[in-house]
Amino acid sequence: MAGGAREVLTLQLGHFAGFVGAHWWNQQDAALGRATDAKEPPGELCPDVLYRTGRTLHGQETYTPRLILMDLKGSLSSLKEEGGLYKDKQLDAAIAWQGKLTTHKEELYPKNPYLQDFLSAEGVLCSDGVWRVKSIPNDKGPPPLTTSTTPTPLIPTEGSIRVWSDFLRVHLHPRSICMIQKYNHDGEAGRLEAFGQGEGVLKEPKYQEELEDRLHFYVEECDYLQGFQILCDLHDGFSGVGAKAAEMLQDEYSGRGIITWGLLPGPYHRGEARRNIYRLLNTAFGLVHLTAHSSLVCPLSLDGSLGLRPGPPVNFPYLHYDATLPFHCSAILATALDTFTAPYRLCSSPVSMVQLADMLSFCGKKVVTAGATIPFPLAPGQSLPDSLMQLGGATPWTPLSACGDLSGTRCFAQSVVLRGIDRACHTSQLTPGTPPPSSLHACTTGEEVLAQYLQQQQPRVMSSSHLLLTPCRVVPPYPHLFSSCSPLGMVPDGSLKGAAVESIPVFGALCSSSSLHRALEALAGDLTKLDLRRWASFMDAGVEHDDVAELLQELRSLAQCYQDGD
């Protein structure tokens, strides 16, 4: 690929993973739109890492995510399984039968009003009735379409969002969507509820071969594949699908990085014992099996706990979100994910997926926690040293891995990314002769400021840090979560309610933390208390009693890796 990009193939497994993925790809698409603006400086993040070029049957060049997603029957709403880029060959094929025909047509889902203006990946329909082709970044495709007016973007309401495809603004390749037709998304019957069911899906030749074919299609066109990132639901049967998929990748693509993001929607369903117990079992089985086959595993959730004692949803000082809405929770997690993954998507001096995993997972610590400050608080007129000093000695980010309170825990290694801070704010602009109020104010570069801050916070921790100018894009259909931010995400002294926030600075970290010792031990403790005879339906899905005993042993062994002082 152009520029020697180190490609990544994304696997999106499950419906909540679809929500996170839809926001994630919308944010990538918004960033691509900025990259075609001649006024914008060259991007720091290489889109070729996540995207691939192609050509439609009409010869139009396309730029689509390098993506395989799996979901259940009924989860696509109005989105076609083959996507919208290519003509449907089956419908256009000549019919040889000359006799009487009876057509049975399934009723179409109404398209979300927000997507009515989303007509073609090739471009937009102009007033003269001609399709104008959109430009593709990095000199791919014709020049950008110029228009005299920019239409006001439509903003979806929470009530209009049923499934993730209701707000996906990105066209997908026909090889991206893989539907599991034997299980239903809606209704109480035929659900993919248990880990064993999910494992069983990819043991069936039909689905195994379909996944392998799609993997080969994407992998064989890569010049330098650095690895795979898996977005996988942990709370339902997709934990088993993810575990089996990771095992397939490890077997067939040995030496490539496999970074798995285990996704948990919040909160627990009070009074619904069956759903909560299944969530507990699926999360435990998923974490242990994914850890065995991945380079790195990171649970992501806005919930307060992995176990049966749900804590309150995490709090962000400058965000107002509804923890019961997947549309809100997934937007926040996608923003964090877009920041955590930046090191292996950089244009210059990137850290490969394997290098990132090796740095964080030494001594068997293959599970990491995540945290982020969304948005990073930088008031007008402040410098980065000013803002970091205001954070004080407390952990600067909100925990995103459902491992409880981080106070008193130890970090063994961390990868930190701070993005979206203007270069003019990187260092303190003190009047000559003024003594610096802190050692951070004496630093001469932003990178030095960030490194010094991390050294002060965690003196004996192995840290990798990146300071990027590129902010995180949060244009519609990203929900309105910001109540006290300027359009550029800076936190002002007074409230600017109603201001349309377009991009925000984000401070994020992946950390190998002793908090995992407590979280994994608590998870094992909750499992020990279960009477498995009451949950025979979970066991009947393909899990033996010996598997549960082995699971408990592996959970506790994994927890021991994170004991403070190890």
PDB file of C-alpha atoms in Angstrom, residues 226-421:
ATOM      1  CA  GLN A 226       0.958  -5.876  11.312  1.00  0.00           C
ATOM      2  CA  GLY A 227      -2.006  -7.641  12.868  1.00  0.00           C
ATOM      3  CA  PHE A 228      -5.648  -7.798  13.853  1.00  0.00           C
ATOM      4  CA  GLN A 229      -7.787  -5.794  16.236  1.00  0.00           C
ATOM      5  CA  ILE A 230     -10.889  -7.585  17.538  1.00  0.00           C
ATOM      6  CA  LEU A 231     -13.866  -5.658  18.911  1.00  0.00           C
ATOM      7  CA  CYS A 232     -15.822  -8.363  20.695  1.00  0.00           C
ATOM      8  CA  ASP A 233     -18.903  -8.434  22.941  1.00  0.00           C
ATOM      9  CA  LEU A 234     -18.029 -10.165  26.219  1.00  0.00           C
ATOM     10  CA  HIS A 235     -21.478 -10.319  27.812  1.00  0.00           C
ATOM     11  CA  ASP A 236     -23.200 -12.757  25.434  1.00  0.00           C
ATOM     12  CA  GLY A 237     -22.398 -15.664  23.124  1.00  0.00           C
ATOM     13  CA  PHE A 238     -20.119 -13.499  21.002  1.00  0.00           C
ATOM     14  CA  SER A 239     -17.484 -13.998  23.721  1.00  0.00           C
ATOM     15  CA  GLY A 240     -17.262 -17.548  22.370  1.00  0.00           C
ATOM     16  CA  VAL A 241     -17.214 -16.345  18.753  1.00  0.00           C
ATOM     17  CA  GLY A 242     -14.364 -13.970  19.637  1.00  0.00           C
ATOM     18  CA  ALA A 243     -12.388 -16.649  21.467  1.00  0.00           C
ATOM     19  CA  LYS A 244     -12.662 -19.046  18.519  1.00  0.00           C
ATOM     20  CA  ALA A 245     -11.820 -16.289  16.020  1.00  0.00           C
ATOM     21  CA  ALA A 246      -8.712 -15.309  18.020  1.00  0.00           C
ATOM     22  CA  GLU A 247      -7.671 -18.975  18.098  1.00  0.00           C
ATOM     23  CA  MET A 248      -8.044 -19.180  14.297  1.00  0.00           C
ATOM     24  CA  LEU A 249      -5.945 -16.030  13.837  1.00  0.00           C
ATOM     25  CA  GLN A 250      -3.234 -17.260  16.187  1.00  0.00           C
ATOM     26  CA  ASP A 251      -3.027 -20.604  14.381  1.00  0.00           C
ATOM     27  CA  GLU A 252      -2.988 -19.201  10.849  1.00  0.00           C
ATOM     28  CA  TYR A 253      -1.151 -15.890  11.276  1.00  0.00           C
ATOM     29  CA  SER A 254       1.465 -16.628  13.889  1.00  0.00           C
ATOM     30  CA  GLY A 255       3.695 -13.667  14.664  1.00  0.00           C
ATOM     31  CA  ARG A 256       1.070 -11.023  13.878  1.00  0.00           C
ATOM     32  CA  GLY A 257      -0.330  -8.850  16.634  1.00  0.00           C
ATOM     33  CA  ILE A 258      -3.811  -9.684  17.935  1.00  0.00           C
ATOM     34  CA  ILE A 259      -5.238  -6.956  20.191  1.00  0.00           C
ATOM     35  CA  THR A 260      -8.696  -7.711  21.552  1.00  0.00           C
ATOM     36  CA  TRP A 261     -11.077  -5.124  22.988  1.00  0.00           C
ATOM     37  CA  GLY A 262     -13.657  -6.936  25.131  1.00  0.00           C
ATOM     38  CA  LEU A 263     -16.791  -4.771  25.170  1.00  0.00           C
ATOM     39  CA  LEU A 264     -19.412  -4.713  27.911  1.00  0.00           C
ATOM     40  CA  PRO A 265     -22.522  -2.532  27.730  1.00  0.00           C
ATOM     41  CA  GLY A 266     -23.736  -1.166  31.026  1.00  0.00           C
ATOM     42  CA  PRO A 267     -25.344  -1.352  33.411  1.00  0.00           C
ATOM     43  CA  TYR A 268     -26.364  -4.760  34.820  1.00  0.00           C
ATOM     44  CA  HIS A 269     -30.073  -5.561  34.579  1.00  0.00           C
ATOM     45  CA  ARG A 270     -31.412  -5.453  38.089  1.00  0.00           C
ATOM     46  CA  GLY A 271     -33.933  -8.196  38.825  1.00  0.00           C
ATOM     47  CA  GLU A 272     -32.931 -10.211  35.727  1.00  0.00           C
ATOM     48  CA  ALA A 273     -30.903 -12.995  37.311  1.00  0.00           C
ATOM     49  CA  ARG A 274     -30.554 -15.100  34.164  1.00  0.00           C
ATOM     50  CA  ARG A 275     -29.086 -12.260  32.075  1.00  0.00           C
ATOM     51  CA  ASN A 276     -26.713 -11.232  34.847  1.00  0.00           C
ATOM     52  CA  ILE A 277     -25.453 -14.772  35.507  1.00  0.00           C
ATOM     53  CA  TYR A 278     -24.959 -15.387  31.794  1.00  0.00           C
ATOM     54  CA  ARG A 279     -23.095 -12.090  31.553  1.00  0.00           C
ATOM     55  CA  LEU A 280     -20.817 -13.141  34.417  1.00  0.00           C
ATOM     56  CA  LEU A 281     -20.082 -16.562  32.894  1.00  0.00           C
ATOM     57  CA  ASN A 282     -19.586 -15.227  29.369  1.00  0.00           C
ATOM     58  CA  THR A 283     -17.261 -12.467  30.595  1.00  0.00           C
ATOM     59  CA  ALA A 284     -15.126 -14.920  32.592  1.00  0.00           C
ATOM     60  CA  PHE A 285     -14.890 -17.511  29.805  1.00  0.00           C
ATOM     61  CA  GLY A 286     -14.287 -14.798  27.226  1.00  0.00           C
ATOM     62  CA  LEU A 287     -11.486 -13.089  29.141  1.00  0.00           C
ATOM     63  CA  VAL A 288      -9.607 -16.326  29.857  1.00  0.00           C
ATOM     64  CA  HIS A 289      -9.904 -17.768  26.338  1.00  0.00           C
ATOM     65  CA  LEU A 290      -9.215 -14.481  24.552  1.00  0.00           C
ATOM     66  CA  THR A 291      -6.130 -13.966  26.732  1.00  0.00           C
ATOM     67  CA  ALA A 292      -4.839 -17.391  25.689  1.00  0.00           C
ATOM     68  CA  HIS A 293      -4.998 -16.515  21.977  1.00  0.00           C
ATOM     69  CA  SER A 294      -4.381 -12.736  21.865  1.00  0.00           C
ATOM     70  CA  SER A 295      -1.271 -10.606  22.204  1.00  0.00           C
ATOM     71  CA  LEU A 296      -3.186  -8.214  24.456  1.00  0.00           C
ATOM     72  CA  VAL A 297      -6.735  -8.048  25.879  1.00  0.00           C
ATOM     73  CA  CYS A 298      -8.439  -4.942  27.243  1.00  0.00           C
ATOM     74  CA  PRO A 299     -11.966  -4.978  28.703  1.00  0.00           C
ATOM     75  CA  LEU A 300     -13.871  -1.771  27.923  1.00  0.00           C
ATOM     76  CA  SER A 301     -16.984  -0.726  29.819  1.00  0.00           C
ATOM     77  CA  LEU A 302     -18.557   2.265  31.545  1.00  0.00           C
ATOM     78  CA  ASP A 303     -19.791  -0.055  34.296  1.00  0.00           C
ATOM     79  CA  GLY A 304     -18.106  -0.112  37.693  1.00  0.00           C
ATOM     80  CA  SER A 305     -17.525  -3.861  38.014  1.00  0.00           C
ATOM     81  CA  LEU A 306     -16.931  -7.051  36.042  1.00  0.00           C
ATOM     82  CA  GLY A 307     -18.697  -9.140  38.692  1.00  0.00           C
ATOM     83  CA  LEU A 308     -22.213  -9.495  40.084  1.00  0.00           C
ATOM     84  CA  ARG A 309     -22.000  -6.423  42.322  1.00  0.00           C
ATOM     85  CA  PRO A 310     -22.535  -3.592  39.874  1.00  0.00           C
ATOM     86  CA  GLY A 311     -20.975  -0.290  40.768  1.00  0.00           C
ATOM     87  CA  PRO A 312     -22.400   3.001  39.492  1.00  0.00           C
ATOM     88  CA  PRO A 313     -21.498   3.973  35.912  1.00  0.00           C
ATOM     89  CA  VAL A 314     -18.275   5.959  35.662  1.00  0.00           C
ATOM     90  CA  ASN A 315     -18.447   9.727  35.776  1.00  0.00           C
ATOM     91  CA  PHE A 316     -16.898  12.233  33.357  1.00  0.00           C
ATOM     92  CA  PRO A 317     -16.812  15.833  34.646  1.00  0.00           C
ATOM     93  CA  TYR A 318     -17.584  17.361  31.234  1.00  0.00           C
ATOM     94  CA  LEU A 319     -19.895  14.704  29.766  1.00  0.00           C
ATOM     95  CA  HIS A 320     -23.585  14.105  30.370  1.00  0.00           C
ATOM     96  CA  TYR A 321     -24.559  10.644  29.129  1.00  0.00           C
ATOM     97  CA  ASP A 322     -27.243   8.040  29.726  1.00  0.00           C
ATOM     98  CA  ALA A 323     -25.603   4.768  30.790  1.00  0.00           C
ATOM     99  CA  THR A 324     -28.664   2.786  29.672  1.00  0.00           C
ATOM    100  CA  LEU A 325     -28.281   3.921  26.039  1.00  0.00           C
ATOM    101  CA  PRO A 326     -25.835   1.895  23.886  1.00  0.00           C
ATOM    102  CA  PHE A 327     -25.739   4.894  21.521  1.00  0.00           C
ATOM    103  CA  HIS A 328     -24.171   7.027  24.279  1.00  0.00           C
ATOM    104  CA  CYS A 329     -21.912   4.418  25.909  1.00  0.00           C
ATOM    105  CA  SER A 330     -20.500   3.222  22.601  1.00  0.00           C
ATOM    106  CA  ALA A 331     -19.689   6.779  21.494  1.00  0.00           C
ATOM    107  CA  ILE A 332     -17.538   7.343  24.590  1.00  0.00           C
ATOM    108  CA  LEU A 333     -15.770   3.983  24.219  1.00  0.00           C
ATOM    109  CA  ALA A 334     -15.132   4.602  20.503  1.00  0.00           C
ATOM    110  CA  THR A 335     -13.544   7.967  21.335  1.00  0.00           C
ATOM    111  CA  ALA A 336     -11.266   6.284  23.863  1.00  0.00           C
ATOM    112  CA  LEU A 337     -10.464   3.482  21.404  1.00  0.00           C
ATOM    113  CA  ASP A 338      -9.563   5.993  18.709  1.00  0.00           C
ATOM    114  CA  THR A 339      -6.982   7.387  21.138  1.00  0.00           C
ATOM    115  CA  PHE A 340      -5.579   4.105  22.528  1.00  0.00           C
ATOM    116  CA  THR A 341      -4.923   2.740  19.021  1.00  0.00           C
ATOM    117  CA  ALA A 342      -3.098   5.856  17.769  1.00  0.00           C
ATOM    118  CA  PRO A 343       0.461   4.514  18.409  1.00  0.00           C
ATOM    119  CA  TYR A 344       0.145   1.759  15.784  1.00  0.00           C
ATOM    120  CA  ARG A 345      -1.611   4.045  13.282  1.00  0.00           C
ATOM    121  CA  LEU A 346       0.987   6.833  13.139  1.00  0.00           C
ATOM    122  CA  CYS A 347       2.417   7.988   9.801  1.00  0.00           C
ATOM    123  CA  SER A 348       5.907   8.397  11.220  1.00  0.00           C
ATOM    124  CA  SER A 349       7.694   6.315  13.856  1.00  0.00           C
ATOM    125  CA  PRO A 350       4.698   4.111  14.657  1.00  0.00           C
ATOM    126  CA  VAL A 351       4.780   1.542  17.426  1.00  0.00           C
ATOM    127  CA  SER A 352       3.663  -1.784  15.957  1.00  0.00           C
ATOM    128  CA  MET A 353       0.864  -3.799  17.552  1.00  0.00           C
ATOM    129  CA  VAL A 354       3.389  -6.462  18.556  1.00  0.00           C
ATOM    130  CA  GLN A 355       5.698  -3.870  20.154  1.00  0.00           C
ATOM    131  CA  LEU A 356       2.804  -2.285  22.056  1.00  0.00           C
ATOM    132  CA  ALA A 357       1.647  -5.669  23.327  1.00  0.00           C
ATOM    133  CA  ASP A 358       5.175  -6.730  24.311  1.00  0.00           C
ATOM    134  CA  MET A 359       5.711  -3.551  26.315  1.00  0.00           C
ATOM    135  CA  LEU A 360       2.473  -3.930  28.281  1.00  0.00           C
ATOM    136  CA  SER A 361       2.209  -7.704  28.655  1.00  0.00           C
ATOM    137  CA  PHE A 362       5.546  -8.759  30.189  1.00  0.00           C
ATOM    138  CA  CYS A 363       5.514 -11.545  32.826  1.00  0.00           C
ATOM    139  CA  GLY A 364       2.207 -12.951  31.581  1.00  0.00           C
ATOM    140  CA  LYS A 365       0.251  -9.731  32.083  1.00  0.00           C
ATOM    141  CA  LYS A 366      -1.709  -9.945  28.820  1.00  0.00           C
ATOM    142  CA  VAL A 367      -4.791  -8.179  30.206  1.00  0.00           C
ATOM    143  CA  VAL A 368      -4.604  -4.398  30.546  1.00  0.00           C
ATOM    144  CA  THR A 369      -6.924  -1.708  31.853  1.00  0.00           C
ATOM    145  CA  ALA A 370      -7.946   1.469  30.057  1.00  0.00           C
ATOM    146  CA  GLY A 371      -8.653   4.995  31.218  1.00  0.00           C
ATOM    147  CA  ALA A 372      -9.363   8.319  29.539  1.00  0.00           C
ATOM    148  CA  THR A 373     -10.070  11.970  30.207  1.00  0.00           C
ATOM    149  CA  ILE A 374     -12.807  12.979  27.738  1.00  0.00           C
ATOM    150  CA  PRO A 375     -12.402  15.809  26.930  1.00  0.00           C
ATOM    151  CA  PHE A 376      -9.029  16.819  28.327  1.00  0.00           C
ATOM    152  CA  PRO A 377      -9.614  20.031  30.348  1.00  0.00           C
ATOM    153  CA  LEU A 378      -7.695  22.913  28.800  1.00  0.00           C
ATOM    154  CA  ALA A 379      -9.210  26.335  29.391  1.00  0.00           C
ATOM    155  CA  PRO A 380      -8.548  29.216  26.969  1.00  0.00           C
ATOM    156  CA  GLY A 381      -5.241  30.884  27.811  1.00  0.00           C
ATOM    157  CA  GLN A 382      -3.916  27.843  29.664  1.00  0.00           C
ATOM    158  CA  SER A 383      -0.800  25.923  28.733  1.00  0.00           C
ATOM    159  CA  LEU A 384      -0.378  22.150  28.947  1.00  0.00           C
ATOM    160  CA  PRO A 385       1.803  22.470  32.109  1.00  0.00           C
ATOM    161  CA  ASP A 386      -0.950  24.599  33.725  1.00  0.00           C
ATOM    162  CA  SER A 387      -3.604  22.016  32.970  1.00  0.00           C
ATOM    163  CA  LEU A 388      -1.540  19.016  34.096  1.00  0.00           C
ATOM    164  CA  MET A 389      -0.643  20.744  37.357  1.00  0.00           C
ATOM    165  CA  GLN A 390      -4.345  21.386  38.019  1.00  0.00           C
ATOM    166  CA  LEU A 391      -4.999  17.640  37.808  1.00  0.00           C
ATOM    167  CA  GLY A 392      -2.903  17.235  40.952  1.00  0.00           C
ATOM    168  CA  GLY A 393      -1.542  13.911  42.134  1.00  0.00           C
ATOM    169  CA  ALA A 394      -4.701  11.897  41.494  1.00  0.00           C
ATOM    170  CA  THR A 395      -5.055   9.469  38.594  1.00  0.00           C
ATOM    171  CA  PRO A 396      -5.864  11.833  35.721  1.00  0.00           C
ATOM    172  CA  TRP A 397      -8.224   9.567  33.762  1.00  0.00           C
ATOM    173  CA  THR A 398     -11.603   7.957  34.287  1.00  0.00           C
ATOM    174  CA  PRO A 399     -11.349   4.123  34.468  1.00  0.00           C
ATOM    175  CA  LEU A 400     -12.915   2.302  31.490  1.00  0.00           C
ATOM    176  CA  SER A 401     -12.300  -1.378  32.298  1.00  0.00           C
ATOM    177  CA  ALA A 402     -14.849  -2.055  35.079  1.00  0.00           C
ATOM    178  CA  CYS A 403     -12.107  -2.770  37.609  1.00  0.00           C
ATOM    179  CA  GLY A 404     -13.425  -0.511  40.366  1.00  0.00           C
ATOM    180  CA  ASP A 405     -11.662   2.290  42.193  1.00  0.00           C
ATOM    181  CA  LEU A 406      -8.043   2.728  41.091  1.00  0.00           C
ATOM    182  CA  SER A 407      -6.863   4.457  44.272  1.00  0.00           C
ATOM    183  CA  GLY A 408      -4.042   2.572  45.961  1.00  0.00           C
ATOM    184  CA  THR A 409      -3.300   0.445  42.906  1.00  0.00           C
ATOM    185  CA  ARG A 410       0.031   0.152  41.164  1.00  0.00           C
ATOM    186  CA  CYS A 411       0.801   0.521  37.472  1.00  0.00           C
ATOM    187  CA  PHE A 412       3.481  -1.796  36.036  1.00  0.00           C
ATOM    188  CA  ALA A 413       3.636  -0.377  32.472  1.00  0.00           C
ATOM    189  CA  GLN A 414       1.581   2.095  30.478  1.00  0.00           C
ATOM    190  CA  SER A 415       1.015   3.486  26.993  1.00  0.00           C
ATOM    191  CA  VAL A 416      -0.246   7.077  27.115  1.00  0.00           C
ATOM    192  CA  VAL A 417      -1.633   9.286  24.325  1.00  0.00           C
ATOM    193  CA  LEU A 418      -2.540  12.963  24.656  1.00  0.00           C
ATOM    194  CA  ARG A 419      -4.086  14.381  21.495  1.00  0.00           C
ATOM    195  CA  GLY A 420      -5.709  17.556  20.256  1.00  0.00           C
ATOM    196  CA  ILE A 421      -3.582  20.161  22.083  1.00  0.00           C
TER     197      ILE A 421
END
